[in-house]
Amino acid sequence: MAGASTLDIAKFLSGLKFTKFHLTLLVLSSLVTFFDGLDFLLIAYTLPYIRDEMGLTNEMMGTVSSAAFLGQMIGSLVGSYFADIFGRRPVILICTLLSAVLTFVTGFADTPEMLIALRFIGGLAIGGLLAPAWSINIEAMPASMRATSVTIIMLGFSAGGAAAGPITNFIAPAYGWHYVFFTCGALTLVLAAVLLFVLPESMRWMVAKGKPAAKIRPMVNRFDPAFKTGAIEHFTLSDERKTSQREDPWTKFMELFRGPLALITPLIWAAYFCSSFAIYLKASFGVLFLEELGLTVANATWISSIGGLAGAVAGVFLLAFTEKRGPGWITLAPLLGIPFVLLIGFGTVVGTSMFVPVVIMAAIVVGAGHAGVISITSIYYPSAVRSTGGGWASFMAKFASVSAPLVGAAYFLGSVPAVLDSYIFTGACLAGIVVCVLALSHFAKRLKTGEDQDALAAGEPAPAE
């Protein structure tokens, strides 16, 4: 604290244990990502029904899948930038509302062109939401839970994506794929109404942006109702360097490359790219791949859902175990994943009793590794540009998620050998994650040493963790 009327928010937050308010924020954020994952991945599970009704070719299916990813790619930049300017709360609210409306309207699509357009616009909303959701949790949690909190809320996204399979199996055969979108869009709209009344703003962001003390004091009491805030007129963040007061996108972008971040940021992008290609190739065509390898659509849907959800849960345990040990430990998951996907890719287990267990184990470790990579995309940045940092990482990763269904449709569909090649390619992506994260772990040590305070004084980045 700098004086009797000044409160250091960094010290205040670091002195807190996990509170009911932290739990409330995690639950709300997880619900947000649950319904986003549900709305986003409905297309993967309804695609076989849409293909049969609309007569889609492999290339058209690739375009339908890529449309949402392209929307996410653009939305990740726009939403994250606005979240650093106007706050995390309004962006999350608006994106959730838009996601609900667009998911519902997708049920009216009756042509491939209309479907592509709606999936693209829906992707804008979903892409704009994730970085602000990561940021609001990182900025509120105790230091020992910041990366883990991101993994927990992304567990919500994975759970939503996994729920899309059973929901599709329950609704589509009896009522048609259109009603799957109607149902999920309506449910997401209910969540948007709830968020309007209960979602808080990030206190760190408010302090970093110099918001009035009168608006910050109530937030302090949400964390600790017994804390006396009446005499406090000024709030500071001692663990973050000052960022430029300019609000233009280029200035915020350049903040991501100051000091050690010049090396860390590109490595985050590269690791996220490799992980996204692996995960979205599976998300787009996992059911079709397993169908080609001999499973029914219904069984492939259940297996994909179980593997996706179990992978997200494994990611939480991975981060709970590794968060205090450094980002290099995240590589445990992709290292374990490589032999599993290669067992499938080389055809070793295809057609045997080990095929389904190996498919599920591969999905679990690939999902856990993806959760681990996501958890580190925003933690190294100051609060004033944290959402921008997460947004740019997401943007770079979306190059992979846009190209994955296009490459998959062109090279990995239509025959058993092509499908097996997709698993071999996934193994190469996992190897890329390992290389990038180990390099990142080496350079991130500069943010863990006594250099932090010297860097802070010199205007270089101090750790945002």
Short mmCIF file of C-alpha atoms in Angstrom, two decimals:
data_model
loop_
_atom_site.label_atom_id
_atom_site.label_comp_id
_atom_site.label_asym_id
_atom_site.label_seq_id
_atom_site.Cartn_x
_atom_site.Cartn_y
_atom_site.Cartn_z
CA MET A 1 0.00 0.00 0.00
CA ALA A 2 1.31 3.45 -0.88
CA GLY A 3 -0.62 5.25 1.91
CA ALA A 4 -3.62 5.11 4.20
CA SER A 5 -5.96 6.14 1.38
CA THR A 6 -4.35 3.88 -1.23
CA LEU A 7 -4.93 0.15 -1.73
CA ASP A 8 -2.61 -2.06 -3.75
CA ILE A 9 -5.06 -4.38 -5.50
CA ALA A 10 -2.27 -6.80 -6.41
CA LYS A 11 -1.36 -7.32 -2.73
CA PHE A 12 -5.02 -7.41 -1.73
CA LEU A 13 -5.84 -10.17 -4.21
CA SER A 14 -2.69 -12.16 -3.46
CA GLY A 15 -3.62 -12.19 0.22
CA LEU A 16 -7.02 -13.78 -0.41
CA LYS A 17 -7.87 -17.44 -0.31
CA PHE A 18 -10.38 -18.94 -2.72
CA THR A 19 -13.70 -17.30 -1.81
CA LYS A 20 -17.37 -17.73 -2.65
CA PHE A 21 -17.02 -14.84 -5.08
CA HIS A 22 -14.22 -16.69 -6.90
CA LEU A 23 -16.46 -19.75 -7.10
CA THR A 24 -19.37 -17.68 -8.43
CA LEU A 25 -17.17 -16.19 -11.13
CA LEU A 26 -15.85 -19.61 -12.15
CA VAL A 27 -19.36 -21.06 -12.35
CA LEU A 28 -20.69 -18.14 -14.41
CA SER A 29 -17.72 -18.25 -16.77
CA SER A 30 -17.99 -22.02 -17.14
CA LEU A 31 -21.67 -21.69 -18.03
CA VAL A 32 -20.78 -19.07 -20.62
CA THR A 33 -18.19 -21.33 -22.23
CA PHE A 34 -20.45 -24.38 -21.88
CA PHE A 35 -23.15 -22.84 -24.03
CA ASP A 36 -20.58 -21.42 -26.42
CA GLY A 37 -19.05 -24.87 -26.84
CA LEU A 38 -22.50 -26.35 -27.26
CA ASP A 39 -23.54 -23.84 -29.92
CA PHE A 40 -20.21 -23.95 -31.71
CA LEU A 41 -19.79 -27.73 -31.96
CA LEU A 42 -23.39 -28.56 -32.86
CA ILE A 43 -22.31 -28.42 -36.49
CA ALA A 44 -19.86 -31.31 -36.02
CA TYR A 45 -22.59 -33.63 -34.76
CA THR A 46 -25.42 -32.44 -36.98
CA LEU A 47 -23.24 -32.45 -40.11
CA PRO A 48 -24.06 -36.06 -41.10
CA TYR A 49 -27.79 -35.19 -41.03
CA ILE A 50 -27.23 -31.91 -42.87
CA ARG A 51 -25.07 -33.71 -45.45
CA ASP A 52 -27.83 -36.20 -46.19
CA GLU A 53 -30.58 -33.55 -46.36
CA MET A 54 -28.69 -30.97 -48.44
CA GLY A 55 -26.53 -33.39 -50.44
CA LEU A 56 -23.26 -31.74 -49.37
CA THR A 57 -20.00 -32.77 -51.01
CA ASN A 58 -16.78 -33.26 -48.97
CA GLU A 59 -15.58 -29.83 -50.11
CA MET A 60 -18.84 -28.18 -49.08
CA MET A 61 -18.70 -29.84 -45.66
CA GLY A 62 -15.20 -28.45 -45.24
CA THR A 63 -16.47 -24.97 -46.11
CA VAL A 64 -19.38 -25.25 -43.66
CA SER A 65 -17.02 -26.24 -40.86
CA SER A 66 -14.45 -23.58 -41.73
CA ALA A 67 -17.04 -20.79 -41.83
CA ALA A 68 -17.47 -20.76 -38.05
CA PHE A 69 -13.70 -20.97 -37.52
CA LEU A 70 -13.15 -18.02 -39.84
CA GLY A 71 -15.74 -16.05 -37.88
CA GLN A 72 -13.98 -16.99 -34.64
CA MET A 73 -10.69 -15.84 -36.12
CA ILE A 74 -11.97 -12.33 -36.81
CA GLY A 75 -14.11 -12.18 -33.67
CA SER A 76 -11.14 -13.04 -31.44
CA LEU A 77 -9.40 -9.81 -32.44
CA VAL A 78 -12.45 -7.56 -32.33
CA GLY A 79 -13.88 -8.89 -29.08
CA SER A 80 -10.57 -8.95 -27.22
CA TYR A 81 -9.73 -5.40 -28.31
CA PHE A 82 -13.11 -4.06 -27.19
CA ALA A 83 -12.76 -5.96 -23.90
CA ASP A 84 -9.55 -4.05 -23.14
CA ILE A 85 -11.23 -0.76 -24.06
CA PHE A 86 -14.76 -1.11 -22.64
CA GLY A 87 -14.39 -3.96 -20.16
CA ARG A 88 -14.80 -7.72 -20.01
CA ARG A 89 -18.44 -7.69 -18.83
CA PRO A 90 -20.12 -5.88 -21.78
CA VAL A 91 -18.26 -7.94 -24.37
CA ILE A 92 -19.17 -11.23 -22.69
CA LEU A 93 -22.82 -10.16 -22.42
CA ILE A 94 -23.13 -9.04 -26.04
CA CYS A 95 -21.32 -12.07 -27.46
CA THR A 96 -23.42 -14.51 -25.44
CA LEU A 97 -26.63 -12.83 -26.63
CA LEU A 98 -25.50 -12.89 -30.26
CA SER A 99 -24.46 -16.52 -29.99
CA ALA A 100 -27.91 -17.43 -28.69
CA VAL A 101 -29.76 -15.61 -31.46
CA LEU A 102 -27.55 -16.89 -34.26
CA THR A 103 -27.68 -20.49 -33.06
CA PHE A 104 -31.47 -20.35 -32.99
CA VAL A 105 -31.66 -18.78 -36.46
CA THR A 106 -29.30 -21.45 -37.87
CA GLY A 107 -32.18 -23.90 -37.45
CA PHE A 108 -33.97 -22.08 -40.30
CA ALA A 109 -31.12 -22.64 -42.77
CA ASP A 110 -32.33 -24.47 -45.86
CA THR A 111 -29.40 -23.97 -48.26
CA PRO A 112 -25.63 -24.53 -47.89
CA GLU A 113 -25.04 -20.81 -48.54
CA MET A 114 -27.35 -19.73 -45.72
CA LEU A 115 -25.80 -22.28 -43.39
CA ILE A 116 -22.29 -21.03 -44.18
CA ALA A 117 -23.27 -17.40 -43.62
CA LEU A 118 -24.93 -18.10 -40.27
CA ARG A 119 -22.04 -20.23 -39.03
CA PHE A 120 -19.59 -17.46 -39.98
CA ILE A 121 -21.53 -14.76 -38.09
CA GLY A 122 -22.03 -17.07 -35.11
CA GLY A 123 -18.29 -17.68 -35.07
CA LEU A 124 -17.71 -13.93 -34.71
CA ALA A 125 -19.65 -13.92 -31.43
CA ILE A 126 -17.98 -17.04 -30.04
CA GLY A 127 -14.50 -15.87 -31.01
CA GLY A 128 -15.04 -12.51 -29.36
CA LEU A 129 -16.06 -14.05 -26.06
CA LEU A 130 -13.24 -16.40 -25.08
CA ALA A 131 -10.33 -13.99 -24.44
CA PRO A 132 -12.46 -11.71 -22.19
CA ALA A 133 -13.68 -14.80 -20.30
CA TRP A 134 -10.09 -15.96 -19.77
CA SER A 135 -9.04 -12.47 -18.67
CA ILE A 136 -11.79 -11.87 -16.13
CA ASN A 137 -10.80 -15.09 -14.33
CA ILE A 138 -7.02 -14.62 -14.48
CA GLU A 139 -7.47 -11.13 -13.05
CA ALA A 140 -9.59 -12.31 -10.12
CA MET A 141 -8.08 -15.63 -9.02
CA PRO A 142 -5.38 -16.29 -6.42
CA ALA A 143 -1.95 -16.59 -8.06
CA SER A 144 -1.89 -20.36 -7.63
CA MET A 145 -5.11 -20.79 -9.64
CA ARG A 146 -4.81 -18.45 -12.60
CA ALA A 147 -3.84 -20.95 -15.28
CA THR A 148 -6.04 -23.61 -13.69
CA SER A 149 -9.04 -21.26 -13.74
CA VAL A 150 -8.69 -20.86 -17.52
CA THR A 151 -8.61 -24.63 -17.86
CA ILE A 152 -11.71 -24.98 -15.67
CA ILE A 153 -13.74 -22.50 -17.70
CA MET A 154 -12.56 -24.16 -20.92
CA LEU A 155 -13.75 -27.41 -19.37
CA GLY A 156 -17.12 -25.72 -19.72
CA PHE A 157 -16.47 -25.25 -23.45
CA SER A 158 -15.46 -28.90 -23.82
CA ALA A 159 -18.42 -30.08 -21.76
CA GLY A 160 -20.71 -28.04 -23.99
CA GLY A 161 -19.11 -29.52 -27.07
CA ALA A 162 -19.44 -33.01 -25.61
CA ALA A 163 -23.10 -32.37 -24.72
CA ALA A 164 -23.77 -31.45 -28.35
CA GLY A 165 -23.39 -35.12 -29.28
CA PRO A 166 -26.01 -36.61 -26.92
CA ILE A 167 -28.38 -33.68 -27.56
CA THR A 168 -28.09 -34.30 -31.30
CA ASN A 169 -28.64 -38.04 -30.81
CA PHE A 170 -31.75 -37.31 -28.73
CA ILE A 171 -33.35 -34.66 -30.93
CA ALA A 172 -32.17 -35.08 -34.53
CA PRO A 173 -33.43 -38.62 -35.32
CA ALA A 174 -36.95 -37.82 -34.08
CA TYR A 175 -37.38 -34.14 -34.93
CA GLY A 176 -34.63 -33.24 -37.40
CA TRP A 177 -31.35 -31.35 -37.06
CA HIS A 178 -33.16 -27.98 -37.21
CA TYR A 179 -34.64 -28.49 -33.74
CA VAL A 180 -31.21 -29.14 -32.28
CA PHE A 181 -30.28 -25.53 -33.08
CA PHE A 182 -33.65 -24.18 -31.93
CA THR A 183 -33.29 -25.87 -28.53
CA CYS A 184 -29.70 -24.89 -27.87
CA GLY A 185 -30.19 -21.31 -29.02
CA ALA A 186 -33.13 -20.88 -26.63
CA LEU A 187 -31.12 -22.27 -23.70
CA THR A 188 -28.23 -19.90 -24.41
CA LEU A 189 -30.66 -16.98 -24.46
CA VAL A 190 -31.74 -17.86 -20.91
CA LEU A 191 -28.09 -17.70 -19.81
CA ALA A 192 -27.64 -14.28 -21.42
CA ALA A 193 -30.56 -12.98 -19.34
CA VAL A 194 -29.00 -14.35 -16.13
CA LEU A 195 -25.60 -12.80 -16.90
CA LEU A 196 -27.16 -9.38 -17.29
CA PHE A 197 -27.89 -9.35 -13.54
CA VAL A 198 -24.99 -11.28 -12.00
CA LEU A 199 -21.82 -11.02 -14.12
CA PRO A 200 -19.20 -8.69 -12.51
CA GLU A 201 -16.50 -6.58 -14.12
CA SER A 202 -12.78 -7.26 -13.66
CA MET A 203 -11.40 -5.24 -10.74
CA ARG A 204 -7.82 -5.42 -12.07
CA TRP A 205 -8.97 -4.05 -15.40
CA MET A 206 -10.83 -1.22 -13.66
CA VAL A 207 -7.70 -0.24 -11.72
CA ALA A 208 -5.45 -0.55 -14.78
CA LYS A 209 -7.81 1.75 -16.71
CA GLY A 210 -7.99 4.30 -13.88
CA LYS A 211 -11.70 3.93 -13.19
CA PRO A 212 -13.18 6.03 -10.34
CA ALA A 213 -12.61 4.75 -6.80
CA ALA A 214 -16.35 4.80 -6.18
CA LYS A 215 -16.78 2.03 -8.80
CA ILE A 216 -13.86 -0.05 -7.54
CA ARG A 217 -14.66 -0.04 -3.81
CA PRO A 218 -17.82 -2.23 -4.20
CA MET A 219 -15.74 -4.76 -6.14
CA VAL A 220 -13.26 -5.00 -3.24
CA ASN A 221 -16.14 -5.87 -0.94
CA ARG A 222 -17.41 -8.56 -3.29
CA PHE A 223 -14.10 -10.35 -2.67
CA ASP A 224 -14.03 -9.55 1.06
CA PRO A 225 -17.28 -8.13 2.54
CA ALA A 226 -15.51 -7.31 5.83
CA PHE A 227 -12.81 -5.15 4.25
CA LYS A 228 -13.12 -1.45 5.13
CA THR A 229 -13.01 0.57 1.91
CA GLY A 230 -14.60 3.85 2.99
CA ALA A 231 -11.34 5.82 3.30
CA ILE A 232 -9.69 4.44 0.16
CA GLU A 233 -9.46 6.95 -2.67
CA HIS A 234 -6.72 5.45 -4.85
CA PHE A 235 -5.98 1.96 -6.16
CA THR A 236 -2.72 0.63 -7.63
CA LEU A 237 -1.29 -2.56 -9.21
CA SER A 238 2.26 -3.05 -7.98
CA ASP A 239 2.89 -6.24 -9.97
CA GLU A 240 2.19 -4.78 -13.42
CA ARG A 241 4.13 -2.36 -15.56
CA LYS A 242 2.44 0.68 -16.95
CA THR A 243 1.19 0.35 -20.48
CA SER A 244 0.70 3.04 -23.10
CA GLN A 245 -2.39 5.18 -22.60
CA ARG A 246 -3.07 5.08 -26.32
CA GLU A 247 -6.03 2.90 -27.20
CA ASP A 248 -5.41 2.20 -30.89
CA PRO A 249 -5.06 -1.47 -31.93
CA TRP A 250 -1.46 -1.11 -33.15
CA THR A 251 -0.23 0.23 -29.79
CA LYS A 252 -1.93 -2.56 -27.89
CA PHE A 253 -0.50 -5.10 -30.32
CA MET A 254 3.05 -3.82 -29.80
CA GLU A 255 2.64 -4.11 -26.02
CA LEU A 256 2.62 -7.88 -26.55
CA PHE A 257 6.28 -7.80 -27.64
CA ARG A 258 7.95 -5.70 -24.93
CA GLY A 259 10.86 -7.29 -23.08
CA PRO A 260 10.74 -11.08 -22.68
CA LEU A 261 7.31 -11.11 -24.35
CA ALA A 262 9.08 -10.62 -27.70
CA LEU A 263 10.05 -14.29 -27.46
CA ILE A 264 7.17 -15.64 -25.38
CA THR A 265 4.33 -14.29 -27.53
CA PRO A 266 5.40 -16.00 -30.82
CA LEU A 267 5.93 -19.30 -28.99
CA ILE A 268 2.44 -19.09 -27.47
CA TRP A 269 1.06 -18.52 -30.96
CA ALA A 270 2.95 -21.45 -32.46
CA ALA A 271 1.99 -23.88 -29.70
CA TYR A 272 -1.65 -22.81 -29.89
CA PHE A 273 -1.59 -23.19 -33.69
CA CYS A 274 -0.35 -26.80 -33.52
CA SER A 275 -2.78 -27.71 -30.77
CA SER A 276 -5.74 -26.10 -32.55
CA PHE A 277 -5.04 -27.96 -35.79
CA ALA A 278 -5.10 -31.27 -33.93
CA ILE A 279 -8.20 -30.50 -31.88
CA TYR A 280 -10.27 -28.92 -34.67
CA LEU A 281 -9.46 -31.60 -37.20
CA LYS A 282 -11.03 -33.98 -34.70
CA ALA A 283 -13.89 -31.58 -33.89
CA SER A 284 -14.76 -31.16 -37.57
CA PHE A 285 -14.49 -34.71 -38.81
CA GLY A 286 -13.98 -36.97 -35.80
CA VAL A 287 -17.38 -38.61 -36.25
CA LEU A 288 -16.83 -39.04 -39.99
CA PHE A 289 -13.32 -40.44 -39.41
CA LEU A 290 -14.62 -43.07 -37.00
CA GLU A 291 -17.52 -43.86 -39.35
CA GLU A 292 -14.97 -44.52 -42.11
CA LEU A 293 -13.04 -46.81 -39.77
CA GLY A 294 -16.11 -48.98 -39.16
CA LEU A 295 -18.20 -47.43 -36.38
CA THR A 296 -21.81 -46.32 -36.68
CA VAL A 297 -22.57 -42.59 -36.61
CA ALA A 298 -24.32 -42.93 -33.24
CA ASN A 299 -21.42 -44.84 -31.65
CA ALA A 300 -18.85 -42.49 -33.17
CA THR A 301 -20.80 -39.55 -31.75
CA TRP A 302 -20.83 -41.02 -28.24
CA ILE A 303 -17.12 -41.89 -28.36
CA SER A 304 -16.20 -38.42 -29.60
CA SER A 305 -18.29 -36.81 -26.86
CA ILE A 306 -16.84 -38.98 -24.10
CA GLY A 307 -13.27 -38.45 -25.30
CA GLY A 308 -13.71 -34.70 -25.61
CA LEU A 309 -15.21 -34.29 -22.15
CA ALA A 310 -12.68 -36.60 -20.51
CA GLY A 311 -9.87 -34.66 -22.18
CA ALA A 312 -11.13 -31.40 -20.74
CA VAL A 313 -11.35 -32.93 -17.25
CA ALA A 314 -7.84 -34.33 -17.64
CA GLY A 315 -6.68 -30.82 -18.55
CA VAL A 316 -7.92 -29.50 -15.19
CA PHE A 317 -5.99 -32.19 -13.32
CA LEU A 318 -2.92 -31.58 -15.48
CA LEU A 319 -2.91 -27.86 -14.60
CA ALA A 320 -3.66 -28.48 -10.93
CA PHE A 321 -0.57 -30.69 -10.86
CA THR A 322 1.72 -28.56 -13.00
CA GLU A 323 0.76 -24.90 -12.40
CA LYS A 324 3.39 -24.32 -9.70
CA ARG A 325 6.01 -26.28 -11.63
CA GLY A 326 6.09 -24.15 -14.77
CA PRO A 327 4.62 -24.38 -18.29
CA GLY A 328 7.07 -27.05 -19.44
CA TRP A 329 5.09 -29.70 -17.57
CA ILE A 330 2.16 -29.09 -19.92
CA THR A 331 4.07 -31.18 -22.48
CA LEU A 332 3.20 -34.33 -20.51
CA ALA A 333 -0.15 -34.57 -22.32
CA PRO A 334 1.03 -34.21 -25.95
CA LEU A 335 4.00 -36.50 -25.24
CA LEU A 336 1.58 -39.19 -24.08
CA GLY A 337 -0.71 -38.47 -27.01
CA ILE A 338 1.84 -39.12 -29.76
CA PRO A 339 2.01 -42.93 -29.37
CA PHE A 340 -1.78 -43.25 -29.09
CA VAL A 341 -2.53 -41.36 -32.32
CA LEU A 342 0.25 -43.22 -34.13
CA LEU A 343 -1.20 -46.58 -33.08
CA ILE A 344 -4.33 -45.52 -34.96
CA GLY A 345 -2.50 -43.81 -37.82
CA PHE A 346 -0.39 -46.87 -38.63
CA GLY A 347 -3.49 -49.08 -38.48
CA THR A 348 -2.10 -51.15 -35.60
CA VAL A 349 -5.29 -51.18 -33.53
CA VAL A 350 -7.92 -50.61 -36.25
CA GLY A 351 -10.37 -53.49 -36.35
CA THR A 352 -9.20 -54.89 -33.02
CA SER A 353 -10.73 -54.83 -29.54
CA MET A 354 -8.21 -52.13 -28.59
CA PHE A 355 -9.43 -49.66 -31.21
CA VAL A 356 -12.12 -47.89 -29.17
CA PRO A 357 -10.01 -47.64 -25.95
CA VAL A 358 -7.07 -46.22 -27.91
CA VAL A 359 -9.34 -43.71 -29.69
CA ILE A 360 -10.71 -42.55 -26.33
CA MET A 361 -7.24 -42.31 -24.75
CA ALA A 362 -5.96 -40.33 -27.75
CA ALA A 363 -8.89 -37.91 -27.43
CA ILE A 364 -8.22 -37.51 -23.70
CA VAL A 365 -4.54 -36.62 -23.96
CA VAL A 366 -5.01 -34.41 -27.04
CA GLY A 367 -7.77 -32.55 -25.19
CA ALA A 368 -5.72 -32.23 -22.01
CA GLY A 369 -2.79 -30.82 -23.94
CA HIS A 370 -5.04 -28.31 -25.68
CA ALA A 371 -6.42 -27.18 -22.33
CA GLY A 372 -2.89 -26.74 -21.05
CA VAL A 373 -1.87 -24.61 -24.02
CA ILE A 374 -4.96 -22.39 -23.70
CA SER A 375 -4.21 -21.84 -20.01
CA ILE A 376 -0.96 -19.97 -20.76
CA THR A 377 -2.18 -17.75 -23.60
CA SER A 378 -3.04 -14.76 -21.38
CA ILE A 379 -1.24 -15.06 -18.06
CA TYR A 380 1.97 -13.22 -19.03
CA TYR A 381 0.36 -9.89 -20.01
CA PRO A 382 -0.58 -6.76 -18.03
CA SER A 383 -4.30 -6.34 -17.33
CA ALA A 384 -4.65 -3.38 -19.69
CA VAL A 385 -3.72 -5.60 -22.67
CA ARG A 386 -4.40 -9.09 -21.32
CA SER A 387 -7.52 -9.64 -23.40
CA THR A 388 -5.68 -8.37 -26.49
CA GLY A 389 -2.91 -10.89 -25.80
CA GLY A 390 -5.40 -13.75 -25.52
CA GLY A 391 -7.28 -12.50 -28.57
CA TRP A 392 -4.19 -12.44 -30.77
CA ALA A 393 -3.20 -15.91 -29.60
CA SER A 394 -6.69 -17.09 -30.48
CA PHE A 395 -6.48 -15.31 -33.84
CA MET A 396 -3.25 -17.07 -34.73
CA ALA A 397 -4.65 -20.39 -33.59
CA LYS A 398 -7.69 -19.88 -35.81
CA PHE A 399 -5.46 -20.08 -38.87
CA ALA A 400 -5.17 -23.71 -37.85
CA SER A 401 -8.85 -24.15 -37.05
CA VAL A 402 -9.84 -22.62 -40.42
CA SER A 403 -7.35 -24.69 -42.37
CA ALA A 404 -7.97 -27.95 -40.45
CA PRO A 405 -11.42 -28.70 -41.96
CA LEU A 406 -10.28 -27.54 -45.40
CA VAL A 407 -7.17 -29.73 -45.32
CA GLY A 408 -9.20 -32.52 -43.75
CA ALA A 409 -11.85 -32.39 -46.48
CA ALA A 410 -9.21 -32.33 -49.22
CA TYR A 411 -6.82 -34.99 -47.92
CA PHE A 412 -8.26 -36.95 -44.99
CA LEU A 413 -11.79 -37.96 -46.07
CA GLY A 414 -13.13 -40.59 -48.45
CA SER A 415 -11.03 -43.67 -47.66
CA VAL A 416 -9.49 -45.59 -44.80
CA PRO A 417 -5.88 -44.74 -45.80
CA ALA A 418 -6.76 -41.03 -45.91
CA VAL A 419 -8.30 -41.19 -42.44
CA LEU A 420 -5.25 -43.01 -41.07
CA ASP A 421 -3.05 -40.24 -42.50
CA SER A 422 -5.04 -37.72 -40.45
CA TYR A 423 -3.96 -39.43 -37.23
CA ILE A 424 -0.31 -39.46 -38.32
CA PHE A 425 -0.57 -35.74 -39.07
CA THR A 426 -2.08 -35.20 -35.61
CA GLY A 427 1.00 -36.85 -34.12
CA ALA A 428 3.19 -34.29 -35.91
CA CYS A 429 1.06 -31.47 -34.46
CA LEU A 430 1.54 -32.86 -30.95
CA ALA A 431 5.31 -32.92 -31.47
CA GLY A 432 5.12 -29.24 -32.47
CA ILE A 433 3.36 -28.42 -29.18
CA VAL A 434 6.12 -30.10 -27.20
CA VAL A 435 8.90 -28.15 -28.93
CA CYS A 436 7.16 -24.77 -28.59
CA VAL A 437 6.12 -25.14 -24.96
CA LEU A 438 9.56 -26.32 -23.85
CA ALA A 439 11.12 -23.29 -25.54
CA LEU A 440 8.51 -21.00 -23.97
CA SER A 441 9.25 -22.50 -20.56
CA HIS A 442 12.92 -21.59 -20.96
CA PHE A 443 12.27 -17.95 -21.88
CA ALA A 444 9.49 -17.53 -19.30
CA LYS A 445 12.05 -18.03 -16.52
CA ARG A 446 13.01 -14.38 -17.00
CA LEU A 447 9.56 -13.51 -15.68
CA LYS A 448 10.07 -15.66 -12.59
CA THR A 449 13.30 -14.18 -11.23
CA GLY A 450 14.45 -11.10 -9.38
CA GLU A 451 14.64 -9.35 -12.77
CA ASP A 452 10.90 -8.71 -12.46
CA GLN A 453 11.11 -5.59 -10.30
CA ASP A 454 14.07 -4.22 -12.27
CA ALA A 455 12.09 -4.74 -15.47
CA LEU A 456 9.07 -3.08 -13.91
CA ALA A 457 11.07 0.01 -13.02
CA ALA A 458 12.59 0.14 -16.48
CA GLY A 459 9.20 -0.14 -18.17
CA GLU A 460 9.70 -3.74 -19.27
CA PRO A 461 7.08 -6.42 -18.69
CA ALA A 462 6.65 -7.81 -15.21
CA PRO A 463 4.74 -11.06 -14.93
CA ALA A 464 1.00 -10.77 -15.12
CA GLU A 465 0.63 -13.97 -13.10
#
